Coordinates of C-alpha atoms (C1' of nucleotides) in Angstrom, one line a residue:
Chain A
M25 CA 37.1 15.7 -25.9
T26 CA 37.1 15.6 -22.2
E27 CA 37.1 12.4 -20.3
V28 CA 33.7 11.4 -18.9
R29 CA 33.9 11.1 -15.2
T30 CA 31.0 10.0 -13.0
R31 CA 30.9 9.0 -9.3
I32 CA 29.0 7.3 -6.7
A33 CA 29.2 9.1 -3.3
P34 CA 27.5 7.1 -0.6
S35 CA 27.8 7.9 3.1
P36 CA 29.0 5.0 5.2
T37 CA 26.2 5.3 7.7
G38 CA 24.3 2.1 7.0
F39 CA 24.0 -0.6 4.5
F40 CA 24.1 -0.1 0.7
H41 CA 20.5 0.8 -0.2
I42 CA 18.7 -0.3 -3.3
G43 CA 18.5 3.4 -4.2
N44 CA 22.3 3.7 -3.9
A45 CA 22.5 0.8 -6.3
K46 CA 20.4 2.5 -8.9
T47 CA 22.5 5.7 -8.7
A48 CA 25.7 3.6 -8.8
L49 CA 24.4 1.7 -11.8
Y50 CA 23.5 4.8 -13.9
N51 CA 26.8 6.5 -13.1
W52 CA 28.7 3.4 -13.9
L53 CA 26.9 2.8 -17.2
V54 CA 27.6 6.3 -18.4
A55 CA 31.2 6.0 -17.5
R56 CA 31.6 2.6 -19.1
Q57 CA 29.8 3.5 -22.3
N58 CA 32.0 6.5 -22.7
N59 CA 35.2 4.8 -21.8
G60 CA 35.3 7.2 -18.9
T61 CA 36.0 6.9 -15.2
F62 CA 33.8 5.9 -12.4
I63 CA 34.8 7.2 -9.0
L64 CA 33.9 5.8 -5.6
R65 CA 33.9 8.4 -2.9
L66 CA 32.9 7.9 0.7
E67 CA 31.1 10.9 2.1
D68 CA 32.0 10.5 5.7
T69 CA 32.0 14.1 6.8
D70 CA 29.5 13.2 9.4
V71 CA 32.0 11.9 11.9
E72 CA 29.3 10.9 14.4
R73 CA 27.5 8.4 12.1
S74 CA 30.2 7.2 9.7
R75 CA 31.6 3.7 10.5
D76 CA 34.3 1.7 8.9
E77 CA 32.3 -1.5 8.7
Y78 CA 29.7 0.3 6.6
A79 CA 32.4 1.3 4.1
D80 CA 33.3 -2.4 3.8
I81 CA 29.6 -3.3 3.1
I82 CA 29.5 -0.7 0.4
G83 CA 32.5 -2.4 -1.2
E84 CA 30.9 -5.8 -0.8
A85 CA 27.7 -4.7 -2.4
L86 CA 29.3 -3.0 -5.3
T87 CA 31.5 -6.0 -5.9
W88 CA 28.6 -8.4 -5.8
L89 CA 26.8 -6.2 -8.3
G90 CA 29.8 -6.2 -10.6
I91 CA 30.0 -2.4 -10.5
N92 CA 33.7 -2.0 -10.8
W93 CA 36.3 -2.2 -13.5
D94 CA 37.4 -5.4 -15.1
E95 CA 41.0 -4.4 -15.3
G96 CA 41.4 -3.2 -11.7
P97 CA 41.7 -5.1 -8.5
G98 CA 38.7 -3.2 -7.1
F99 CA 37.1 0.1 -7.9
H100 CA 38.8 2.8 -9.8
G101 CA 38.4 4.9 -6.8
Q102 CA 41.0 7.5 -7.3
P103 CA 41.9 8.1 -10.9
D104 CA 44.4 10.8 -10.3
T105 CA 46.4 9.0 -7.7
G106 CA 46.3 5.5 -9.2
D107 CA 44.9 4.2 -5.9
Y108 CA 42.1 1.8 -6.4
G109 CA 40.6 2.4 -3.0
P110 CA 37.8 4.9 -2.6
Y111 CA 38.3 8.5 -1.8
R112 CA 37.3 9.4 1.8
Q113 CA 36.2 12.9 2.5
S114 CA 37.3 12.6 6.1
Q115 CA 40.9 12.6 4.8
R116 CA 40.4 15.7 2.7
H117 CA 39.2 18.2 5.4
A118 CA 42.1 20.6 4.9
L119 CA 41.2 20.9 1.3
Y120 CA 37.6 21.9 2.0
V121 CA 38.5 24.3 4.7
R122 CA 41.1 25.9 2.5
E123 CA 38.5 26.5 -0.2
A124 CA 36.0 27.8 2.3
E125 CA 38.5 30.3 3.6
R126 CA 39.2 31.4 0.1
L127 CA 35.5 32.1 -0.3
V128 CA 35.6 34.1 2.9
T129 CA 38.5 36.1 1.6
E130 CA 36.7 36.8 -1.6
G131 CA 33.6 37.9 0.2
K132 CA 31.6 35.0 -1.1
A133 CA 31.2 33.5 2.3
Y134 CA 31.4 34.8 5.9
R135 CA 31.9 33.9 9.5
C136 CA 28.8 33.5 11.5
F137 CA 29.0 33.5 15.3
W138 CA 25.3 32.7 15.8
S139 CA 24.5 30.1 18.5
L140 CA 22.1 27.3 17.8
D141 CA 19.6 29.0 20.0
D142 CA 19.9 32.2 18.0
I143 CA 19.3 30.2 14.8
E144 CA 16.3 28.5 16.2
A145 CA 14.8 31.8 17.4
E146 CA 15.4 33.4 14.0
R147 CA 13.8 30.5 12.2
E148 CA 10.8 30.6 14.4
L149 CA 10.5 34.4 13.6
A150 CA 10.9 33.8 9.9
R151 CA 8.1 31.2 10.0
Q152 CA 5.8 33.6 11.8
E153 CA 6.5 36.3 9.3
K154 CA 6.1 33.8 6.5
R155 CA 9.6 34.6 5.1
A156 CA 11.2 31.9 3.0
T157 CA 14.6 32.5 4.4
C158 CA 16.4 33.7 7.5
R159 CA 19.6 35.7 7.0
S160 CA 22.2 35.7 9.6
P161 CA 23.0 39.2 11.0
W162 CA 26.7 38.3 10.4
R163 CA 26.1 38.4 6.7
D164 CA 26.8 42.2 6.7
A165 CA 28.9 42.5 9.8
T166 CA 31.9 44.8 9.5
P167 CA 35.4 43.4 9.8
E168 CA 35.8 45.2 13.1
R169 CA 32.7 43.5 14.4
V170 CA 34.0 40.1 13.3
A171 CA 37.4 40.8 14.8
A172 CA 35.8 41.7 18.1
E173 CA 34.6 38.1 18.5
G174 CA 38.2 37.0 18.9
D175 CA 38.6 33.3 19.2
A176 CA 34.9 32.5 19.6
P177 CA 33.8 29.5 17.5
Y178 CA 32.1 30.3 14.2
A179 CA 30.5 28.6 11.3
I180 CA 31.2 29.6 7.7
R181 CA 28.1 30.5 5.8
F182 CA 27.9 30.8 2.0
R183 CA 26.7 34.2 0.9
V184 CA 23.8 33.3 -1.4
P185 CA 24.0 35.9 -4.2
E186 CA 21.1 37.9 -5.7
G187 CA 19.2 36.5 -8.7
V188 CA 18.0 33.2 -10.0
T189 CA 20.0 30.0 -10.2
E190 CA 19.4 27.6 -13.1
V191 CA 20.1 23.9 -12.9
H192 CA 20.5 22.5 -16.3
D193 CA 19.4 18.9 -15.9
L194 CA 19.8 16.3 -18.5
V195 CA 16.5 14.6 -17.5
Q196 CA 14.5 17.3 -15.8
G197 CA 15.3 20.2 -18.1
V198 CA 16.1 23.6 -16.8
V199 CA 15.1 24.0 -13.1
R200 CA 15.0 27.6 -11.9
V201 CA 15.3 28.5 -8.3
D202 CA 14.9 32.1 -7.0
N203 CA 17.9 32.7 -4.7
K204 CA 15.6 34.4 -2.3
E205 CA 14.3 31.0 -1.4
V206 CA 17.7 29.8 -0.4
D207 CA 19.2 30.3 3.1
D208 CA 22.8 31.3 3.5
F209 CA 23.8 27.7 4.2
I210 CA 26.6 26.6 6.4
I211 CA 29.6 25.1 4.6
V212 CA 32.0 24.7 7.6
R213 CA 30.8 23.8 11.1
P214 CA 32.1 25.6 14.2
S215 CA 34.0 22.3 14.8
G216 CA 36.0 23.0 11.6
D217 CA 34.3 20.1 9.8
P218 CA 33.0 20.8 6.3
V219 CA 29.4 20.2 5.5
F220 CA 28.2 18.0 2.7
H221 CA 27.4 20.7 0.2
L222 CA 30.9 22.1 0.3
A223 CA 32.6 18.8 0.3
V224 CA 30.6 17.5 -2.7
V225 CA 31.2 20.6 -4.8
V226 CA 34.9 20.8 -4.0
D227 CA 35.4 17.2 -4.8
D228 CA 33.3 17.1 -7.9
G229 CA 35.1 20.2 -9.1
L230 CA 38.6 19.1 -8.2
M231 CA 38.0 15.5 -9.4
K232 CA 36.8 16.9 -12.7
V233 CA 33.5 15.0 -12.5
T234 CA 31.6 15.7 -15.7
H235 CA 28.2 14.1 -14.9
V236 CA 26.6 14.3 -11.5
I237 CA 23.9 11.6 -11.6
R238 CA 21.9 11.1 -8.5
G239 CA 18.5 10.8 -7.0
D240 CA 16.1 13.7 -7.4
D241 CA 16.0 14.2 -3.7
H242 CA 19.1 16.3 -4.5
L243 CA 17.4 18.4 -7.1
T244 CA 16.8 21.3 -4.7
N245 CA 20.3 21.0 -3.4
A246 CA 21.6 21.2 -6.9
A247 CA 20.8 24.9 -7.0
K248 CA 23.0 25.4 -4.0
H249 CA 25.7 23.4 -5.6
V250 CA 25.6 25.3 -8.8
M251 CA 26.1 28.5 -6.8
L252 CA 29.1 27.0 -5.1
F253 CA 30.6 25.7 -8.3
E254 CA 30.4 29.2 -9.7
A255 CA 31.6 30.9 -6.6
L256 CA 34.6 28.6 -6.4
G257 CA 35.4 29.1 -10.1
Y258 CA 34.9 25.5 -11.1
T259 CA 33.4 24.1 -14.2
V260 CA 29.8 23.2 -13.5
P261 CA 29.2 19.6 -14.3
K262 CA 26.2 18.2 -16.2
F263 CA 23.4 17.1 -13.8
A264 CA 21.0 14.2 -14.2
H265 CA 18.6 13.7 -11.4
H266 CA 16.8 10.3 -11.6
S267 CA 13.6 9.3 -9.9
L268 CA 13.6 7.6 -6.6
V269 CA 12.8 3.9 -5.9
H270 CA 9.6 3.4 -4.1
D271 CA 8.2 0.3 -2.4
E272 CA 5.2 -1.6 -3.7
H273 CA 2.9 0.9 -2.0
G274 CA 4.4 3.9 -3.7
K275 CA 6.3 5.1 -0.6
K276 CA 9.9 5.7 -0.3
Y277 CA 11.7 2.4 0.0
S278 CA 12.2 2.3 3.7
K279 CA 15.5 1.0 5.2
R280 CA 13.6 -1.3 7.4
L281 CA 11.9 -3.1 4.5
H282 CA 13.4 -6.4 3.4
G283 CA 15.1 -5.8 0.1
A284 CA 16.2 -2.3 0.9
N285 CA 19.6 -3.7 1.5
V286 CA 21.2 -4.7 -1.8
L287 CA 22.7 -7.8 -0.3
D288 CA 19.3 -9.0 0.7
W289 CA 18.8 -9.9 -2.9
R290 CA 21.9 -12.1 -2.9
T291 CA 20.7 -14.0 0.1
D292 CA 17.3 -14.4 -1.6
G293 CA 18.9 -16.1 -4.5
Y294 CA 18.9 -13.3 -7.1
L295 CA 21.5 -12.9 -9.8
P296 CA 23.3 -9.5 -9.6
E297 CA 22.6 -9.0 -13.3
T298 CA 18.9 -9.4 -12.6
L299 CA 19.0 -6.6 -10.1
L300 CA 21.0 -4.4 -12.5
N301 CA 18.5 -5.1 -15.3
Y302 CA 15.6 -4.4 -13.1
L303 CA 17.0 -1.2 -11.7
A304 CA 17.9 0.0 -15.1
L305 CA 14.3 -0.5 -16.2
L306 CA 13.0 1.3 -13.2
G307 CA 13.7 4.8 -14.5
W308 CA 14.8 4.1 -18.0
A309 CA 13.3 2.4 -21.1
P310 CA 14.7 1.5 -24.5
S311 CA 12.9 2.8 -27.6
D312 CA 11.8 -0.7 -28.4
D313 CA 9.9 -3.3 -26.3
R314 CA 12.9 -5.2 -25.0
E315 CA 13.2 -5.7 -21.3
L316 CA 15.8 -8.4 -20.9
F317 CA 19.3 -7.0 -20.9
T318 CA 22.7 -8.4 -20.2
V319 CA 25.1 -6.0 -18.4
D320 CA 27.0 -5.5 -21.7
E321 CA 23.8 -4.6 -23.5
L322 CA 22.9 -2.1 -20.8
I323 CA 26.3 -0.5 -21.2
K324 CA 25.6 -0.2 -24.9
E325 CA 22.0 0.9 -24.8
F326 CA 21.5 3.0 -21.7
S327 CA 21.0 6.7 -22.2
L328 CA 20.3 9.5 -19.8
E329 CA 18.0 11.1 -22.5
R330 CA 15.6 8.2 -22.2
M331 CA 15.3 8.3 -18.5
G332 CA 11.8 8.7 -17.0
L333 CA 10.8 11.4 -14.6
S334 CA 8.5 9.8 -12.1
A335 CA 9.4 7.4 -9.3
G336 CA 8.9 3.7 -10.0
R337 CA 7.5 1.1 -7.5
F338 CA 9.5 -2.0 -6.8
D339 CA 7.5 -4.9 -8.1
L340 CA 8.6 -8.2 -6.6
K341 CA 6.7 -10.3 -9.1
K342 CA 8.4 -8.7 -12.0
I343 CA 11.9 -9.0 -10.6
Q344 CA 11.1 -12.7 -9.8
W345 CA 10.2 -13.2 -13.4
L346 CA 13.2 -11.4 -14.6
N347 CA 15.5 -13.5 -12.4
G348 CA 14.0 -16.6 -14.0
Q349 CA 14.8 -15.2 -17.4
H350 CA 18.4 -14.5 -16.4
I351 CA 18.8 -17.9 -14.9
R352 CA 17.6 -19.5 -18.2
M353 CA 20.2 -17.4 -20.1
L354 CA 23.0 -18.9 -18.1
S355 CA 25.1 -21.8 -19.4
R356 CA 24.8 -25.0 -17.3
E357 CA 28.3 -24.6 -16.1
A358 CA 27.8 -21.1 -15.0
L359 CA 24.5 -21.9 -13.3
L360 CA 26.0 -24.8 -11.5
D361 CA 28.7 -22.6 -10.1
R362 CA 26.1 -20.2 -8.7
L363 CA 24.0 -23.1 -7.4
L364 CA 26.8 -24.9 -5.6
P365 CA 27.1 -22.5 -2.6
V366 CA 23.3 -22.5 -2.2
L367 CA 23.3 -26.3 -2.1
R368 CA 26.2 -26.4 0.4
N369 CA 24.5 -23.8 2.5
A370 CA 21.4 -26.1 2.7
G371 CA 23.6 -28.8 4.2
L372 CA 23.5 -31.0 1.1
D373 CA 26.6 -33.0 0.2
V374 CA 27.5 -31.8 -3.3
D375 CA 31.3 -32.0 -3.1
S376 CA 31.5 -35.8 -3.2
K377 CA 29.5 -35.9 -6.3
P378 CA 30.8 -35.9 -9.9
R379 CA 30.4 -32.7 -11.7
D380 CA 28.9 -34.3 -14.8
W381 CA 26.1 -35.7 -12.7
L382 CA 25.5 -32.3 -11.0
L383 CA 25.4 -30.7 -14.5
E384 CA 22.7 -33.2 -15.5
I385 CA 20.6 -32.1 -12.4
V386 CA 21.1 -28.5 -13.4
A387 CA 19.9 -29.3 -16.9
I388 CA 16.5 -30.7 -15.7
C389 CA 16.0 -28.0 -13.1
Q390 CA 17.1 -24.8 -14.9
E391 CA 13.9 -23.9 -16.5
K392 CA 12.0 -24.2 -13.3
L393 CA 14.1 -21.9 -11.2
R394 CA 13.0 -18.4 -10.3
T395 CA 15.6 -17.9 -7.7
L396 CA 18.8 -19.8 -7.0
N397 CA 17.4 -20.8 -3.7
D398 CA 14.6 -22.7 -5.4
I399 CA 17.2 -25.4 -6.3
V400 CA 17.0 -26.7 -2.8
A401 CA 13.3 -27.6 -2.9
Q402 CA 13.7 -28.6 -6.5
A403 CA 16.6 -31.0 -6.1
D404 CA 17.3 -31.9 -2.4
F405 CA 16.2 -35.5 -2.9
F406 CA 19.1 -36.1 -5.2
F407 CA 21.4 -35.7 -2.3
A408 CA 19.4 -37.3 0.5
E409 CA 16.4 -39.6 1.0
P410 CA 13.2 -37.7 1.4
C411 CA 12.7 -37.4 5.1
E412 CA 9.0 -37.0 4.8
Y413 CA 6.2 -37.4 2.2
E414 CA 3.8 -34.6 1.3
E415 CA 0.8 -35.6 3.3
K416 CA -1.8 -34.4 0.8
A417 CA -0.1 -36.1 -2.1
A418 CA 0.1 -39.3 -0.1
Q419 CA -3.6 -39.2 0.5
K420 CA -4.2 -38.6 -3.1
H421 CA -1.8 -41.0 -4.8
W422 CA -1.1 -43.7 -2.3
A423 CA -4.4 -44.3 -0.6
K424 CA -6.1 -45.4 -3.7
D425 CA -6.9 -49.1 -4.2
G426 CA -4.2 -50.8 -6.2
A427 CA -1.7 -48.0 -5.9
M428 CA 0.8 -50.2 -4.1
A429 CA 0.2 -53.1 -6.4
D430 CA 1.1 -50.9 -9.3
M431 CA 4.2 -49.8 -7.5
R432 CA 5.2 -53.4 -6.9
L433 CA 4.8 -54.1 -10.6
L434 CA 6.8 -51.0 -11.5
A435 CA 9.6 -51.8 -9.2
D436 CA 9.9 -55.3 -10.5
A437 CA 9.8 -54.0 -14.1
M438 CA 12.6 -51.6 -13.2
R439 CA 14.8 -54.4 -12.2
A440 CA 14.4 -56.0 -15.6
V441 CA 15.2 -52.8 -17.6
E442 CA 18.3 -53.3 -19.6
L443 CA 19.4 -49.8 -20.3
W444 CA 18.7 -47.4 -17.5
T445 CA 17.6 -44.4 -19.6
P446 CA 14.6 -42.0 -19.5
D447 CA 13.2 -43.6 -22.7
A448 CA 13.4 -47.1 -21.2
L449 CA 11.6 -46.0 -18.1
H450 CA 9.0 -44.2 -20.1
A451 CA 8.4 -47.5 -22.0
V452 CA 7.9 -49.4 -18.7
Y453 CA 5.4 -46.9 -17.5
N454 CA 3.6 -46.7 -20.9
A455 CA 3.3 -50.5 -21.0
L456 CA 1.7 -50.8 -17.6
A457 CA -0.6 -47.8 -18.2
E458 CA -1.7 -49.4 -21.4
R459 CA -2.4 -52.7 -19.7
L460 CA -4.4 -51.0 -17.0
G461 CA -6.1 -48.9 -19.5
S462 CA -5.3 -45.7 -17.6
G463 CA -3.3 -42.5 -18.1
L464 CA 0.3 -42.2 -17.2
G465 CA -0.5 -39.9 -14.3
R466 CA -1.9 -42.8 -12.2
L467 CA 1.6 -44.4 -12.2
V468 CA 3.8 -41.4 -12.4
H469 CA 2.5 -39.5 -9.4
P470 CA 2.8 -42.2 -6.8
T471 CA 6.4 -43.0 -8.0
R472 CA 7.4 -39.3 -7.9
L473 CA 6.2 -39.1 -4.3
A474 CA 8.2 -42.2 -3.4
L475 CA 11.4 -40.9 -5.0
T476 CA 11.2 -37.3 -4.1
G477 CA 8.7 -37.0 -1.3
K478 CA 7.0 -34.3 -3.3
S479 CA 4.1 -33.9 -5.7
V480 CA 6.0 -31.6 -8.0
G481 CA 9.4 -31.4 -9.6
P482 CA 11.4 -32.2 -12.6
G483 CA 10.3 -34.8 -15.2
L484 CA 10.1 -38.2 -13.5
F485 CA 12.0 -40.3 -16.0
E486 CA 14.8 -37.9 -16.1
L487 CA 15.2 -37.6 -12.4
A488 CA 14.8 -41.3 -11.9
T489 CA 17.6 -41.9 -14.4
L490 CA 19.9 -39.6 -12.5
L491 CA 18.9 -41.1 -9.2
G492 CA 20.0 -44.6 -10.4
R493 CA 18.3 -47.9 -10.4
E494 CA 19.2 -49.0 -7.0
T495 CA 18.1 -45.8 -5.3
C496 CA 14.9 -45.7 -7.1
I497 CA 13.9 -49.3 -6.2
A498 CA 15.0 -48.8 -2.6
R499 CA 12.9 -45.7 -2.3
M500 CA 9.9 -47.4 -3.8
E501 CA 10.3 -50.3 -1.4
R502 CA 10.6 -47.9 1.4
A503 CA 7.4 -46.2 0.4
M504 CA 5.5 -49.4 0.1
T505 CA 6.7 -50.4 3.6
Y506 CA 5.7 -47.0 4.9
V507 CA 2.2 -47.3 3.4
E508 CA 1.8 -50.7 4.8
S509 CA 2.8 -49.5 8.3
M510 CA 0.2 -46.8 8.0
G511 CA -2.4 -49.5 7.4
G512 CA -3.1 -48.2 3.9
D513 CA -3.5 -50.1 0.8
Q514 CA -4.9 -53.6 1.4
S515 CA -4.3 -55.1 -2.0
Chain B
rG28 C1' 3.2 26.1 5.1
rA29 C1' 6.9 27.8 1.1
rC30 C1' 9.6 26.1 -3.0
rC31 C1' 10.9 22.3 -6.6
rC32 C1' 9.7 17.8 -9.4
rU33 C1' 6.0 14.7 -11.2
rA34 C1' 1.1 12.5 -13.3
rU35 C1' -0.8 6.7 -19.5
rC36 C1' -3.7 -0.3 -17.7
rG37 C1' -3.3 -3.0 -10.5
rU38 C1' 2.5 -2.4 -11.4
rC39 C1' 6.8 -1.0 -14.8
rU40 C1' 6.5 1.6 -19.2
rA41 C1' 6.2 3.0 -25.1
rG42 C1' 4.0 7.1 -27.4
rU43 C1' 4.5 13.6 -25.4
rC44 C1' 9.9 17.5 -27.3
rU45 C1' 8.7 17.5 -33.6
rG46 C1' -0.1 17.6 -32.4
rG47 C1' -3.0 13.6 -37.0
rC48 C1' 0.1 6.9 -38.4
rC49 C1' -3.1 5.9 -31.0
rU50 C1' -10.5 2.9 -31.9
rA51 C1' -3.1 4.1 -27.1
rG52 C1' 1.7 -0.7 -28.0
rG53 C1' 4.7 -4.0 -24.8
rA54 C1' 6.0 -6.5 -20.1
rC55 C1' 4.8 -8.3 -15.0
rA56 C1' 0.5 -9.7 -12.4
rC57 C1' -4.5 -11.7 -13.0
rC58 C1' -8.4 -14.8 -15.7
rA59 C1' -9.5 -18.6 -19.6
rG60 C1' -7.6 -22.2 -22.8
rC61 C1' -3.6 -25.1 -25.3
rC62 C1' 0.8 -28.1 -24.4
rU63 C1' 1.8 -31.9 -20.6
rU64 C1' 3.2 -37.4 -15.9
rU65 C1' 3.2 -32.7 -11.8
rC66 C1' 5.1 -27.8 -11.2
rA67 C1' 7.5 -24.5 -14.2
rC68 C1' 8.5 -23.1 -19.2
rG69 C1' 6.2 -22.0 -23.8
rC70 C1' 1.9 -20.7 -26.9
rU71 C1' -3.2 -18.4 -27.8
rG72 C1' -6.9 -15.3 -26.1
rG73 C1' -9.1 -12.0 -22.3
rC74 C1' -9.4 -8.1 -18.5
rG75 C1' -7.3 -3.4 -18.1
rA76 C1' -5.0 3.3 -18.6
rC77 C1' -4.2 8.9 -21.3
rA78 C1' -6.1 12.1 -13.0
rC79 C1' -9.9 16.2 -13.4
rG80 C1' -11.6 21.0 -15.5
rG81 C1' -10.8 24.7 -19.0
rG82 C1' -8.6 26.5 -23.3
rU83 C1' -5.6 26.6 -28.4
rU84 C1' -6.5 23.8 -33.1
rC85 C1' -9.8 21.2 -38.7
rA86 C1' -7.4 17.7 -35.2
rA87 C1' -4.6 16.8 -28.3
rA88 C1' -2.4 11.3 -24.5
rU89 C1' 0.7 14.9 -27.0
rC90 C1' 0.7 22.4 -26.7
rC91 C1' -1.1 26.3 -22.7
rC92 C1' -3.6 27.5 -17.9
rG93 C1' -5.9 25.9 -13.5
rU94 C1' -7.3 22.0 -9.9
rU95 C1' -6.3 17.6 -7.5
rG96 C1' -3.2 13.5 -6.3
rG97 C1' 2.0 11.6 -5.5
rG98 C1' 7.1 12.6 -4.4
rG99 C1' 11.2 15.7 -2.8
rU100 C1' 13.6 19.9 -0.3
rC101 C1' 13.5 23.5 3.3
rG102 C1' 19.8 21.0 9.3
rC103 C1' 26.1 22.8 12.4
rC104 C1' 22.5 14.8 7.9
rA105 C1' 24.1 13.2 3.5

RNA sequence: GACCCUAUCGUCUAGUCUGGCCUAGGACACCAGCCUUUCACGCUGGCGACACGGGUUCAAAUCCCGUUGGGGUCGCCA
């Protein structure tokens, strides 16, 4: 059995797009589930637009997503050289040109001395005559005619053969393209630089890639590639063209949109496994109703055969929900480790605090988080006094007659509590509520506001326990003083 | 414009290949209710789709043709 080899071949001309991530994921999953190899190849044949820093960003995005190999220091970029760095097409020019020249020698490609102006004129003519293709006159030029051009710059064009080309696609089925629809495309520029189509095929052929999995924007190109594979005498790989990722309006996910950049999701507090899970579902579905998948489960269950054909829209609400589910699946320890940087980033002093105490906070917040960033609003008061009180809540809970008298009683009762536990606090509140003949809410909400500055948050007795008796009482005193200064409660 | 791909609830989808088990299932969202000290979680219920038109068949979401909609490709970009 031949080793399964897949690849992701992004061009370093911008950030790592969400669509790139989908392609990378599918290729990586197929490689992993077959114990194969996943190749990273930077398609930087466009010298003008390719930049080194973009290559670094691709690496950073893939690393964050966890799309790499556990046993390697980075990506298993170059399986045949043992180098873990990615292949770079810019370093393989000679190879492509050599193969192109071979095609010329074999009569499968030819030199074309057309100028850009000539081409434009011919295209215009073809349009007017409603021809699908325009053929270069150099296609059938005699060797003498070619020789007569001497050192003039030329492009190398592929001589598209007669007939019909079939792309056997694992998800799309057999796609037939009449070769008459395909131009003699350029494979080497007059500058000597190879063009994408040539580089891809030479690389996939020489690297022994078995599955070419990519977006269906390449479906039409695939016909050209099949022709090249055959002309070059390489084994044609299996193709699988997946649907594209659309935005919420059903349009192509624009690079300008927030979230187009994979790393946007990291800054927004999403777990990489959430994004992977979501992207997997956007174009693939299991045979049962499950939607929540760990990365290992995806590796086990994913299959090209069950891939969908139509493009899926990115649904923010759904990925938010999914992220909440993944957050809940995390152990407290693991979640804390992910939360720490977020807390630090918000300027909260977490490093002087005992880890056990931090873990307790995680425990009472975990089920409320949809993103990691939510922890700041959820737990900032543990690290600093509330600097302001929600105005609406203050109106509602503190302005009532007797609210401050209640708080006075509660603060006093707190001093007397023997064991500072949630149960003990609960008992204190229950006792007073009963005496007043009211619900717990009348007492809980004003206290919550005093302790956290907010109207919502974790369970009051749990958070108060973690805050500590002194802090709680101090914050209640402060609240009472505040209300008094505002000329509120007169009791 | 030509060529290629595609079409099930608002969204993601199961079911389509191998017609009947589909008065079309699930999830997100939304609505109502329950739980509850708040929010969230969880639970219960509700709303809600086979794009349209022709065939084929005893029977079609499922097969065939056409129409329409959506997407993609037509570069010396990838």
